[in-house]
PDB file of C-alpha atoms in Angstrom:
ATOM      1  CA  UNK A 165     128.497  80.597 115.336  1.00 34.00           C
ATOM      2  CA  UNK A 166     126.157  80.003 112.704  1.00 33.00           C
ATOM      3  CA  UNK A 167     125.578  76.450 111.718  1.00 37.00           C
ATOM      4  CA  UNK A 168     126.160  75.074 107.991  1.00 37.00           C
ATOM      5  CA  UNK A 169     123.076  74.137 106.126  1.00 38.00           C
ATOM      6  CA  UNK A 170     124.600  72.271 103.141  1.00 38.00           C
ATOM      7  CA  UNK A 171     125.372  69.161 103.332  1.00 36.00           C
ATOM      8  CA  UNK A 172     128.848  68.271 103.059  1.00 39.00           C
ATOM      9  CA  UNK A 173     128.722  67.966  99.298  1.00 40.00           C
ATOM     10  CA  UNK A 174     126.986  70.825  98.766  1.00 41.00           C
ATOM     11  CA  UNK A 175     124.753  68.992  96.584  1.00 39.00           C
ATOM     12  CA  UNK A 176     121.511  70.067  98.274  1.00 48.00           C
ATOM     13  CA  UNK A 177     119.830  72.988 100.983  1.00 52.00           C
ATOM     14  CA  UNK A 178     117.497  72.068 103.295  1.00 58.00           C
ATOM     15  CA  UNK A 179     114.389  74.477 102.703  1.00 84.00           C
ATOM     16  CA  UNK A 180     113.225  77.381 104.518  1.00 83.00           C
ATOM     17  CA  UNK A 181     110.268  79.040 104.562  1.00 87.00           C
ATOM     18  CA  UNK A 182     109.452  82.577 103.840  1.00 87.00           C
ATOM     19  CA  UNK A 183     111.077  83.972 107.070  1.00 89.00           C
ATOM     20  CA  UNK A 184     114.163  82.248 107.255  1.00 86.00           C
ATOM     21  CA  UNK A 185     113.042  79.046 109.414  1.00 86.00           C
ATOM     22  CA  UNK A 186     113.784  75.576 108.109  1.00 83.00           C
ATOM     23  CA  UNK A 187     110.755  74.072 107.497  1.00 85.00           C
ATOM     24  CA  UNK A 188     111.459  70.586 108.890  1.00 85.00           C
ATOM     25  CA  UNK A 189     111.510  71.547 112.402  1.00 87.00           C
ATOM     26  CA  UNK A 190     108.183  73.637 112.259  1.00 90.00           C
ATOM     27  CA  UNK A 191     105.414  71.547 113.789  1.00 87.00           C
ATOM     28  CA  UNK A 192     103.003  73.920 112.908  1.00 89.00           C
ATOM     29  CA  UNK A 193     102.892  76.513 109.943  1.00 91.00           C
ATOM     30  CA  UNK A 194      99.738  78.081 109.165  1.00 91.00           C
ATOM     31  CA  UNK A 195      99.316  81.240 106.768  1.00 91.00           C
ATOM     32  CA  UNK A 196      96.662  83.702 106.466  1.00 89.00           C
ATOM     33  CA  UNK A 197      97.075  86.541 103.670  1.00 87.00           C
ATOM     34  CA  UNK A 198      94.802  89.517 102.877  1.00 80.00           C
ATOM     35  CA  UNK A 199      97.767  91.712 100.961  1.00 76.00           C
ATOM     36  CA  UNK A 200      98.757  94.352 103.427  1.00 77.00           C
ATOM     37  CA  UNK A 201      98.332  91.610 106.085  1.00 85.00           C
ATOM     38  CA  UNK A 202      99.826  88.629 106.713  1.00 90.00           C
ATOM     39  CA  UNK A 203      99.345  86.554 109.370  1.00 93.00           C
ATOM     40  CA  UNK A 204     101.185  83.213 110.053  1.00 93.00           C
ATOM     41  CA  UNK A 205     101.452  80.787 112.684  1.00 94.00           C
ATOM     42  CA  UNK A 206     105.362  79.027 113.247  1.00 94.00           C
ATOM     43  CA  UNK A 207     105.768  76.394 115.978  1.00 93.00           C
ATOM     44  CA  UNK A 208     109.051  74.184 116.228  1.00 90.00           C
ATOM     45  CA  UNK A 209     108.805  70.610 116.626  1.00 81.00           C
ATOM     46  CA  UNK A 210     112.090  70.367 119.387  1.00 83.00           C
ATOM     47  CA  UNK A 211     114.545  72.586 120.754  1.00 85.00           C
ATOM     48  CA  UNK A 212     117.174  72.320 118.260  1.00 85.00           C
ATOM     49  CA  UNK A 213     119.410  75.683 117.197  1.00 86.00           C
ATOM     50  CA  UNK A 214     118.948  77.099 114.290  1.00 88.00           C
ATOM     51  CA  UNK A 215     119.744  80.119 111.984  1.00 90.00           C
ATOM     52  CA  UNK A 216     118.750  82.482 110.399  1.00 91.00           C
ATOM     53  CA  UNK A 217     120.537  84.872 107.821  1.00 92.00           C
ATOM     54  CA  UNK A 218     118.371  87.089 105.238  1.00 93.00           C
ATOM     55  CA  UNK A 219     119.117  89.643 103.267  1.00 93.00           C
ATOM     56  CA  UNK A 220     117.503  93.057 102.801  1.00 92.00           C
ATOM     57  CA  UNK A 221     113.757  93.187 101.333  1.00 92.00           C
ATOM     58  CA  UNK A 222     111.109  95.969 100.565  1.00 89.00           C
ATOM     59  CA  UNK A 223     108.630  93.492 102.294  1.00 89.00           C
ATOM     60  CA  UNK A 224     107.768  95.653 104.978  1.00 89.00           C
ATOM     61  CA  UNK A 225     107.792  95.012 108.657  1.00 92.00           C
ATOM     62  CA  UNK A 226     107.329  91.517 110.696  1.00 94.00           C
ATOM     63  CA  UNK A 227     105.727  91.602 114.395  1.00 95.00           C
ATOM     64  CA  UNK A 228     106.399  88.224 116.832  1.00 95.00           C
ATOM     65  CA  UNK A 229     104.562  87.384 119.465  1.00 96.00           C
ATOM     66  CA  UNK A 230     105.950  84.496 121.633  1.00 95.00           C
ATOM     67  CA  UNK A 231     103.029  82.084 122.826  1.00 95.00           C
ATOM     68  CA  UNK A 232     105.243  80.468 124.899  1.00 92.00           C
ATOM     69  CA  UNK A 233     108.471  80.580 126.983  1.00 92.00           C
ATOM     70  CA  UNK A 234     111.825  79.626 126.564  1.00 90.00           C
ATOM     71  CA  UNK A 235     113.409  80.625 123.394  1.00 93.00           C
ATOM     72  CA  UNK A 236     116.260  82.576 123.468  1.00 93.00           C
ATOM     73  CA  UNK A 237     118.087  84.070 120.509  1.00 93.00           C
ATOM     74  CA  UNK A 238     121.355  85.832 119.494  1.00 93.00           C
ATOM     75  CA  UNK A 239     120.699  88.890 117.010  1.00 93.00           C
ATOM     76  CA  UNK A 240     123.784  89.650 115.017  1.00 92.00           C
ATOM     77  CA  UNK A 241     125.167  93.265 113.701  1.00 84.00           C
ATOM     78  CA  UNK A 242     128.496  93.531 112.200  1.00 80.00           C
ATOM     79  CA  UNK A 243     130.552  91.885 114.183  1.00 82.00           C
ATOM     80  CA  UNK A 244     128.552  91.989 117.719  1.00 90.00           C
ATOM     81  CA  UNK A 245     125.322  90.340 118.604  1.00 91.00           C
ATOM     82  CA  UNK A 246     122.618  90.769 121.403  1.00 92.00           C
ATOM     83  CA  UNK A 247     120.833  87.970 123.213  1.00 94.00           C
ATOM     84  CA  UNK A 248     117.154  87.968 123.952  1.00 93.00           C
ATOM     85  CA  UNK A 249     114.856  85.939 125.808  1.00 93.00           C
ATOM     86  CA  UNK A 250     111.672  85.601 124.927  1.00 94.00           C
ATOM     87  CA  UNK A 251     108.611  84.796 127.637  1.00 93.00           C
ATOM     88  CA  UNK A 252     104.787  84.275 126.882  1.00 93.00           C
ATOM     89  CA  UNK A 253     103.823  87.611 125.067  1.00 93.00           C
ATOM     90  CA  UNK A 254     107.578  89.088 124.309  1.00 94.00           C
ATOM     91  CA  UNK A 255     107.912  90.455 121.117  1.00 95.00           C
ATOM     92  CA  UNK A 256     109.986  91.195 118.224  1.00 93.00           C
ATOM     93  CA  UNK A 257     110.124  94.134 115.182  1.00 93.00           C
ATOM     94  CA  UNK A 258     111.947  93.317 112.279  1.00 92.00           C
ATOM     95  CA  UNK A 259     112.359  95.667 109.301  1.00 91.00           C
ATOM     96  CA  UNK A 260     112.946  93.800 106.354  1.00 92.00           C
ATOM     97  CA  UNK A 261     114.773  96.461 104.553  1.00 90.00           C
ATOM     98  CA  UNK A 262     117.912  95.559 106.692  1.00 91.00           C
ATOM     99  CA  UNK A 263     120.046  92.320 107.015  1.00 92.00           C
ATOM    100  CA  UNK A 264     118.699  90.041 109.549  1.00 93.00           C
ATOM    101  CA  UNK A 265     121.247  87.403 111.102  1.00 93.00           C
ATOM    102  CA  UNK A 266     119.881  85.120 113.844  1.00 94.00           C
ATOM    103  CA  UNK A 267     120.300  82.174 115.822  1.00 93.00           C
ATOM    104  CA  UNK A 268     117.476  80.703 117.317  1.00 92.00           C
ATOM    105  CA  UNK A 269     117.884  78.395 120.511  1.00 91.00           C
ATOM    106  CA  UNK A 270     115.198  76.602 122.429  1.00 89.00           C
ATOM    107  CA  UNK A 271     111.809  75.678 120.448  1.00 90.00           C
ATOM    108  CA  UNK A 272     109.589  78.722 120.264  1.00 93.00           C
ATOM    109  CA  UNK A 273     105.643  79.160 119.031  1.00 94.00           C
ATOM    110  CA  UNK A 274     105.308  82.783 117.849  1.00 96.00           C
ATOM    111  CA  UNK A 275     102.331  84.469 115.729  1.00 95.00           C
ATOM    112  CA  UNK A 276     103.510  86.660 113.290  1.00 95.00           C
ATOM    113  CA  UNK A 277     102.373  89.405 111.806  1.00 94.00           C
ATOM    114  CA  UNK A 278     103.656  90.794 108.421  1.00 93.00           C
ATOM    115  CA  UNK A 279     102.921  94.323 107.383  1.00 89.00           C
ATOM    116  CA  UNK A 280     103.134  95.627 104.278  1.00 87.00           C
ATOM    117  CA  UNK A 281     105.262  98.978 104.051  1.00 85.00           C
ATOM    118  CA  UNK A 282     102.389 100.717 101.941  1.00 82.00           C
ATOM    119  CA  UNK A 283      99.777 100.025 104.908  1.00 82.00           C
ATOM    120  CA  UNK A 284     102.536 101.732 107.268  1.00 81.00           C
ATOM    121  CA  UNK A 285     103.781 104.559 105.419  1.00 79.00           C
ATOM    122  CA  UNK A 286      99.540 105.401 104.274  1.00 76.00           C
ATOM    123  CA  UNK A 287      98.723 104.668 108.130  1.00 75.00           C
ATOM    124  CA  UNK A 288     101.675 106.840 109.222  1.00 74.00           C
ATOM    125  CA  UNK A 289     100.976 109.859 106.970  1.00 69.00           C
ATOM    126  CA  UNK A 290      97.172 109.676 107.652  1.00 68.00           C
ATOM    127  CA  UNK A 291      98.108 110.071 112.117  1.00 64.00           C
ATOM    128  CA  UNK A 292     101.430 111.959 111.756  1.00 61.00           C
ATOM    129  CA  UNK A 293     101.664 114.110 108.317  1.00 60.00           C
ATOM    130  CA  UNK A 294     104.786 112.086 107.454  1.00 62.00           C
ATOM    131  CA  UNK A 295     105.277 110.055 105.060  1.00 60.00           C
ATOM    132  CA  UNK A 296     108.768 108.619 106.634  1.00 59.00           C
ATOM    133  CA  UNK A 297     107.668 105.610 108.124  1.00 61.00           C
ATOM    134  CA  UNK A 298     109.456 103.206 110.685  1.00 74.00           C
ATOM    135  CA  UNK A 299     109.187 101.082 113.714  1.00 83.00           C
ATOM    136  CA  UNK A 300     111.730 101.241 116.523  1.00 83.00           C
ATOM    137  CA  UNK A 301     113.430  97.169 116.238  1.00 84.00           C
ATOM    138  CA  UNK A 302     112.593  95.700 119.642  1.00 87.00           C
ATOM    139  CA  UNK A 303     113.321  92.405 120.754  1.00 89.00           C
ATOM    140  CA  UNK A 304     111.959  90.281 124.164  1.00 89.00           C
ATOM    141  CA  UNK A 305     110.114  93.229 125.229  1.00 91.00           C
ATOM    142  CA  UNK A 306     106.468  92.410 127.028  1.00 91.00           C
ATOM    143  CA  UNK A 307     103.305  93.867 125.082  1.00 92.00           C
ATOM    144  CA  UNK A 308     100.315  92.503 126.868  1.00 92.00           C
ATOM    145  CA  UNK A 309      98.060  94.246 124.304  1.00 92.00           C
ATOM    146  CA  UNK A 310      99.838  92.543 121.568  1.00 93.00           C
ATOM    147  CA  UNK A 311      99.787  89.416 123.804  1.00 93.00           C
ATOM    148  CA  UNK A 312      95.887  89.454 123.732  1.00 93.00           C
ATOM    149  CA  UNK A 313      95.496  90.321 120.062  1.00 92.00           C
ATOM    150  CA  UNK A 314      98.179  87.551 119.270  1.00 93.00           C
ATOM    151  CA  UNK A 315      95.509  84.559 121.289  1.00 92.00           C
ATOM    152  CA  UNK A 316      92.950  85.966 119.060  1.00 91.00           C
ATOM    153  CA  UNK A 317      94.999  85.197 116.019  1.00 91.00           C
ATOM    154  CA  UNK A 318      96.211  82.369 117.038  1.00 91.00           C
ATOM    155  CA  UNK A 319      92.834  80.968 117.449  1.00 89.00           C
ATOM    156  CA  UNK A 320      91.489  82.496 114.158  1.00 88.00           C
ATOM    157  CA  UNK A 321      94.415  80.699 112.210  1.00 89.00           C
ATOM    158  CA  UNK A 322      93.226  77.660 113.703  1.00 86.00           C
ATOM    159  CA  UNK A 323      89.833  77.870 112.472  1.00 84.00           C
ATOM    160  CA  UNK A 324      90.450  79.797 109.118  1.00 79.00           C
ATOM    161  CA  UNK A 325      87.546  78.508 107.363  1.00 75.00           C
ATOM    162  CA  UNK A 326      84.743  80.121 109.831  1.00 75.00           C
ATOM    163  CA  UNK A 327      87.265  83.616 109.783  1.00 76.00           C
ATOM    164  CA  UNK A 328      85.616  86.248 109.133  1.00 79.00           C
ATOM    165  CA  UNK A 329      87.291  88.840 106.234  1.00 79.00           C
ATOM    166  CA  UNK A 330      85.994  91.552 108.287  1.00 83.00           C
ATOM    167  CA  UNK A 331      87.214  90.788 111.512  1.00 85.00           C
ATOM    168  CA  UNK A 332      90.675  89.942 110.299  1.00 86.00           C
ATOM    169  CA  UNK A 333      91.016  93.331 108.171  1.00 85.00           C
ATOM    170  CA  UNK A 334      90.131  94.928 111.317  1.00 86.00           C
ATOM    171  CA  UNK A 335      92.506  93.039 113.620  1.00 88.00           C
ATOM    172  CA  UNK A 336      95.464  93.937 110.751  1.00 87.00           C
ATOM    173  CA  UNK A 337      94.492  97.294 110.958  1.00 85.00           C
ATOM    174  CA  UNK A 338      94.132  97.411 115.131  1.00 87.00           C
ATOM    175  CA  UNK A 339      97.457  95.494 114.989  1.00 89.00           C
ATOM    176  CA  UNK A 340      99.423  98.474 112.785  1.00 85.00           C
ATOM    177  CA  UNK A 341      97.392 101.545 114.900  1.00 83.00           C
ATOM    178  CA  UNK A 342      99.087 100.092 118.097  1.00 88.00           C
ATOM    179  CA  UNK A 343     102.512  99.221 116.594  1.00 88.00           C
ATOM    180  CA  UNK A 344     102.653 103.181 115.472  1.00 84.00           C
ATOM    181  CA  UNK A 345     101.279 104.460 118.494  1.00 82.00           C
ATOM    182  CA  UNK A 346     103.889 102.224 120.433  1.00 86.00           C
ATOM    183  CA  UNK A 347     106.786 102.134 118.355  1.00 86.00           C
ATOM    184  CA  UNK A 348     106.489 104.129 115.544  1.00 81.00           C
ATOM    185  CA  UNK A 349     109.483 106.603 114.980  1.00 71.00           C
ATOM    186  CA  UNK A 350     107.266 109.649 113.894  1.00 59.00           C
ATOM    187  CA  UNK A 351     104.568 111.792 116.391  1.00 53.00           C
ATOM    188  CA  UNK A 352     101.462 110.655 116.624  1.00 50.00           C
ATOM    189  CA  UNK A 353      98.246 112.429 116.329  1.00 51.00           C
ATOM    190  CA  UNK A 354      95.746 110.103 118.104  1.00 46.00           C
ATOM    191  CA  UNK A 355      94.756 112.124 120.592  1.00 46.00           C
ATOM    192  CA  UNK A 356      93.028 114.206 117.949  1.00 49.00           C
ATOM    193  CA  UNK A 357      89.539 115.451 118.472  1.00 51.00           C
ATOM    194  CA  UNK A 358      87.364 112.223 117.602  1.00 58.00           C
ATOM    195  CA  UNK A 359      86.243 111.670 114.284  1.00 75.00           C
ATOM    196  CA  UNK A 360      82.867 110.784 113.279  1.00 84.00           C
ATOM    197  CA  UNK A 361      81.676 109.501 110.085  1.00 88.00           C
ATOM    198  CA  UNK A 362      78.956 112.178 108.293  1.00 87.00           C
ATOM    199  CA  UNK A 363      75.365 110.941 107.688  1.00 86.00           C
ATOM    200  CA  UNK A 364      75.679 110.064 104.214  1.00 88.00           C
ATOM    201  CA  UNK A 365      79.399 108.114 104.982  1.00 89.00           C
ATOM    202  CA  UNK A 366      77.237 106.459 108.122  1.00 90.00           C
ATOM    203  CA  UNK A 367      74.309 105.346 105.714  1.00 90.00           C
ATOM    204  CA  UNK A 368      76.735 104.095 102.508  1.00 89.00           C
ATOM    205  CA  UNK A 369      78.535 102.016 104.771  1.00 90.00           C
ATOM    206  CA  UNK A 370      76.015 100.122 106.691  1.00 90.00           C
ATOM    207  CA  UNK A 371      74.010  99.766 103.198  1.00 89.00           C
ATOM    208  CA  UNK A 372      77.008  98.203 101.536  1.00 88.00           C
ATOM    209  CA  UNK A 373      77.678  95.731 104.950  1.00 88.00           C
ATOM    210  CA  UNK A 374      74.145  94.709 104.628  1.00 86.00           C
ATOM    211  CA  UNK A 375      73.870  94.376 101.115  1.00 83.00           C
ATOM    212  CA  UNK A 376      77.454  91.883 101.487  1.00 72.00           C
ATOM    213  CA  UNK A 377      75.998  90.441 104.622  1.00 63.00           C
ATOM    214  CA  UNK A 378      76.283  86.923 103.188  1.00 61.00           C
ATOM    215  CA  UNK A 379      79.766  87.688 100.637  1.00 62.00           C
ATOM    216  CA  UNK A 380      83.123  88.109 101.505  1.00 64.00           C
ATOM    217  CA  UNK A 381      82.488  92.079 102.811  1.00 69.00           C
ATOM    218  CA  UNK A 382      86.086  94.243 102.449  1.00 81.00           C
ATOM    219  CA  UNK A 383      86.410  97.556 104.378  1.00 84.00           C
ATOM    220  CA  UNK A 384      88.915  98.262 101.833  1.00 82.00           C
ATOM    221  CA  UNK A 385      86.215  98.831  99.767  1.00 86.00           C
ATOM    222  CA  UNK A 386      83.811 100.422 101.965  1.00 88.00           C
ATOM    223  CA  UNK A 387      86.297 102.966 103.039  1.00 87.00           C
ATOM    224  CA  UNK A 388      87.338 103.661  99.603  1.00 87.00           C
ATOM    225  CA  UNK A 389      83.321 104.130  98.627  1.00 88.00           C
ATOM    226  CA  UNK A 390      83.346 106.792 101.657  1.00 88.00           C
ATOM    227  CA  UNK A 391      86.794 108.283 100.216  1.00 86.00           C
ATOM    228  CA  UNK A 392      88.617 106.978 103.591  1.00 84.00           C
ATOM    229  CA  UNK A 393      91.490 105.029 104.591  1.00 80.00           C
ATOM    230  CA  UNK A 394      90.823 101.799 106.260  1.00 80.00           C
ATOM    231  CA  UNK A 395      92.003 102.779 109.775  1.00 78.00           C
ATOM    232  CA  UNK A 396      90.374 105.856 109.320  1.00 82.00           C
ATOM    233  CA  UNK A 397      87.265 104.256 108.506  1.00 87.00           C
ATOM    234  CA  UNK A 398      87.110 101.986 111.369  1.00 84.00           C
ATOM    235  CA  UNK A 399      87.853 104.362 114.330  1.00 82.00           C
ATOM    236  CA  UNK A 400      84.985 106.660 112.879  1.00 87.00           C
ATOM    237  CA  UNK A 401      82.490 103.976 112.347  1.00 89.00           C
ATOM    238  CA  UNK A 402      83.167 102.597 115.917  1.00 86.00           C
ATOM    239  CA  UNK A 403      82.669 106.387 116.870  1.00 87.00           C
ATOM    240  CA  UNK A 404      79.763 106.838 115.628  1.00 90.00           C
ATOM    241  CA  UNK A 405      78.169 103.583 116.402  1.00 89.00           C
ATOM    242  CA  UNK A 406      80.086 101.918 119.571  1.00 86.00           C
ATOM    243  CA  UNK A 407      80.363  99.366 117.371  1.00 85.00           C
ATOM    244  CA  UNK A 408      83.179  98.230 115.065  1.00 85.00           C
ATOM    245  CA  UNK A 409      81.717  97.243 111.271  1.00 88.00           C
ATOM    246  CA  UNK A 410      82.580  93.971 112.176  1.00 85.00           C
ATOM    247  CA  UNK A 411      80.616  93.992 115.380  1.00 86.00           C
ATOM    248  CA  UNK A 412      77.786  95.708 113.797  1.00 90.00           C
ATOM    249  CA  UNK A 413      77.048  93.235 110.763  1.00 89.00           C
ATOM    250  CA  UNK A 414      77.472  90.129 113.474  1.00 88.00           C
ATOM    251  CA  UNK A 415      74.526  91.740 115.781  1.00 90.00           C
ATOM    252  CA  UNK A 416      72.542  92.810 112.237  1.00 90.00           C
ATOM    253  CA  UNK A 417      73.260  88.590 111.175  1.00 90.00           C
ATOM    254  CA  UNK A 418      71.547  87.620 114.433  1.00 92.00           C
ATOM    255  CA  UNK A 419      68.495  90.576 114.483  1.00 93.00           C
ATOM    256  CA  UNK A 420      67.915  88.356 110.731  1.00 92.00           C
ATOM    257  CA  UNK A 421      68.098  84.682 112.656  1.00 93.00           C
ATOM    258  CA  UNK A 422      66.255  86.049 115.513  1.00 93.00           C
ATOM    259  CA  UNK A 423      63.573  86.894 113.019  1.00 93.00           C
ATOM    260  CA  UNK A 424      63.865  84.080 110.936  1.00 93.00           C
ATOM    261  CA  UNK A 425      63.735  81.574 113.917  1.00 94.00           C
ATOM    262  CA  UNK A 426      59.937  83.157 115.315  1.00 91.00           C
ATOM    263  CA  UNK A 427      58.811  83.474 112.315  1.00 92.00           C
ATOM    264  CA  UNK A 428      59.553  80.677 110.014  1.00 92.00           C
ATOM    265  CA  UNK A 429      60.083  76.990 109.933  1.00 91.00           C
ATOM    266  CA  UNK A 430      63.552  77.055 108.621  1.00 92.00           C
ATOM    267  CA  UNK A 431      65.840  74.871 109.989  1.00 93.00           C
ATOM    268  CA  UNK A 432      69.349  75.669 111.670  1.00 93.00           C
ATOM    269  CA  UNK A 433      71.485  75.139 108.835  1.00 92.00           C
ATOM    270  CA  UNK A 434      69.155  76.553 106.746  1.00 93.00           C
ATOM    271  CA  UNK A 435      68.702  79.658 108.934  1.00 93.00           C
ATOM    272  CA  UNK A 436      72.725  79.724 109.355  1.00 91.00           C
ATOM    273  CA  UNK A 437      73.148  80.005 105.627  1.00 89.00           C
ATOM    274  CA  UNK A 438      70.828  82.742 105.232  1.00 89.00           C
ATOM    275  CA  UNK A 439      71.978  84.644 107.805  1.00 89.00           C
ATOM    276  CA  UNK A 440      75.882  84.288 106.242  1.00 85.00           C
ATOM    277  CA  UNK A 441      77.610  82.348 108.777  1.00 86.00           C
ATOM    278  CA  UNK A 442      79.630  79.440 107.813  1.00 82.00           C
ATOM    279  CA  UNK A 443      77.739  76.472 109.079  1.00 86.00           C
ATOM    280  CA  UNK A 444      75.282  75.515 112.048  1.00 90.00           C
ATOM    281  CA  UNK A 445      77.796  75.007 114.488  1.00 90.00           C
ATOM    282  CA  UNK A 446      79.398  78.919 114.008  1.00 87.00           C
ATOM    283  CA  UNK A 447      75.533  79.765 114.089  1.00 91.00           C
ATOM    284  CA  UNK A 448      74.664  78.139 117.265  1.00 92.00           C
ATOM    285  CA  UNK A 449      78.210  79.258 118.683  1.00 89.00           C
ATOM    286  CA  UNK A 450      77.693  82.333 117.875  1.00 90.00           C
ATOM    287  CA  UNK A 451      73.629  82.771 118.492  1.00 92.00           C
ATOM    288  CA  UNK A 452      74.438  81.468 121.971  1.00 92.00           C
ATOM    289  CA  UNK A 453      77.297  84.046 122.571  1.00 88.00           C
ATOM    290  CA  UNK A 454      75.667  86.669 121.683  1.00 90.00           C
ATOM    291  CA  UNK A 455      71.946  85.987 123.038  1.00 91.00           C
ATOM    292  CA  UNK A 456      72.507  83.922 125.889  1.00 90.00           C
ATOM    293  CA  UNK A 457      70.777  80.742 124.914  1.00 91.00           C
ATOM    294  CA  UNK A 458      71.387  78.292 121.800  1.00 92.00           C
ATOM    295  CA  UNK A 459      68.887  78.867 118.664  1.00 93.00           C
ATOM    296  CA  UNK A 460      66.897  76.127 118.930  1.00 92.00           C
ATOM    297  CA  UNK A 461      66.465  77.087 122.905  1.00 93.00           C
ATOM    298  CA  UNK A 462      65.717  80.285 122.358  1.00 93.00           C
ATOM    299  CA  UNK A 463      63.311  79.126 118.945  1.00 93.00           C
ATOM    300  CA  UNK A 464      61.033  76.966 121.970  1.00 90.00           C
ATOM    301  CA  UNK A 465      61.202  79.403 124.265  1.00 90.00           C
ATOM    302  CA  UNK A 466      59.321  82.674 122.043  1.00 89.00           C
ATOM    303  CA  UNK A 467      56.907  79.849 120.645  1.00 84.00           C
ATOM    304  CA  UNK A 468      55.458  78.926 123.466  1.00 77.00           C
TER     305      UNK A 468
END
């Protein structure tokens, strides 16, 4: 049975956050929004029982991924309810147009991943021809794609202020393309013949990365710019360049410190500034990821 949350006097409610979850027992509660994603990061403190019981929204659709095991919880329906345990990378669909009644037992550490119904319905039209969107409501069930993509998260919600727009835009929108694919109610047209972005399309939308190199870049509005949908935009720019836009700018960021390094007497900060990355330390992490070798290493090394 579901547990009271008044006190006996009714004279206050403990608070909950945004999903139902009282807020004193999360250890850990981190929030990333773009608009049609949201990402969020809830970890419990103990292993006390809880509830949940929300009514009805138009906020779309929330995807959990369990970073840990042993949580367990009861789903309710009417009158019956359905038990569910969860193990490192067992997810959850919730619709938030329906009634969701819960209880939660055992601590749990999910990343969460809200999706706004306009990104489904546009993404589901855009694959399928519908425009009658839905996701099949799982619960416990093993993704290890959404597993992986959920460690990424997890580790970009921990470091939110070197988070790249970019990258997280296209994570949202890899996140929804599976979700559909997987357990979306209507056909899918993915196996399609692939879809390349024309010359001009190709051209506008590396100018516009470059030109933003060192801003806040959206694909919302490159894609719009090319007259494309997001997800469209992104599988035909990987198409035609084996590279996602996000992939593209970071190797087009380095080219620009590679250069800078030989050629000038910049320093590393200075050099990591220019070249639009958040501080030295992302710059060297990221020079030495990509290259091999640390900046100032590699600096030495072409000087000689």
């Amino acid at each position: 049975m579901f547990k009271d949350t008044q006190t006996s006097t009714a004279t206050a409610v403990r608070p909950k956050d945004s999903l139902g979850c009282l807020s004193s027992q999360l250890h850990k509660d981190l929030e990333l929004d773009t608009g049609e994603f949201k990402f969020l990061r809830k970890c419990t403190r103990d292993d006390k029982t809880s509830a949940i019981d929300m009514p009805g929204s138009d906020r779309g659709f929330l995807i959990g991924v369990s970073l840990k095991v042993g949580h367990r919880r009861r789903i309710f329906s009417g009158h019956r309810w359905t038990a569910h345990d969860f193990d490192t990378g067992s997810v959850y669909i919730r619709d938030f147009a329906e009634d969701y009644r819960a209880e939660l037992q055992g601590g749990f550490d999910f990343l969460l991943v809200e999706l706004s119904r306009a990104f489904i319905t546009n993404t589901c039209y855009e694959r399928s021809g519908t425009n009658t969107p839905g996701l099949s409501s799982v619960a416990g069930r093993k993704d290890p794609i959404l597993a992986h993509l959920a460690q990424v998260l997890a580790l970009t919600l921990d470091s939110q202020s070197e988070a790249s727009p970019l990258f997280v835009e296209q994570l949202g929108v890899t996140i929804g393309t599976h979700l559909l694919d997987r357990y979306g109610n209507a056909p899918s047209q993915s196996n399609q013949k692939n879809r390349r972005l024309s010359g001009l399309h190709e051209a506008r939308a590396k100018d516009m990365l470059l030109a933003k190199a060192q801003e806040n870049v959206s694909i919302e509005e490159i894609a719009n710019a090319c007259n494309l949908s997001r997800s469209y935009f992104i599988r035909a720019f990987r198409e035609t360049t084996d590279r996602t836009p996000h992939q593209w700018l970071l190797e087009r960021r380095i080219d620009r410190a590679r250069d800078l390094l030989k050629h000038s007497d910049s320093s590393l900060s200075e050099i990591a500034v220019a070249c639009g990355f958040s501080d030295q330390s992302h710059f060297t992490r990221t020079f030495s990821q990509m290259v091999g070798t640390p900046p100032g290493s590699w600096r030495r090394q072409v000087r000689r």
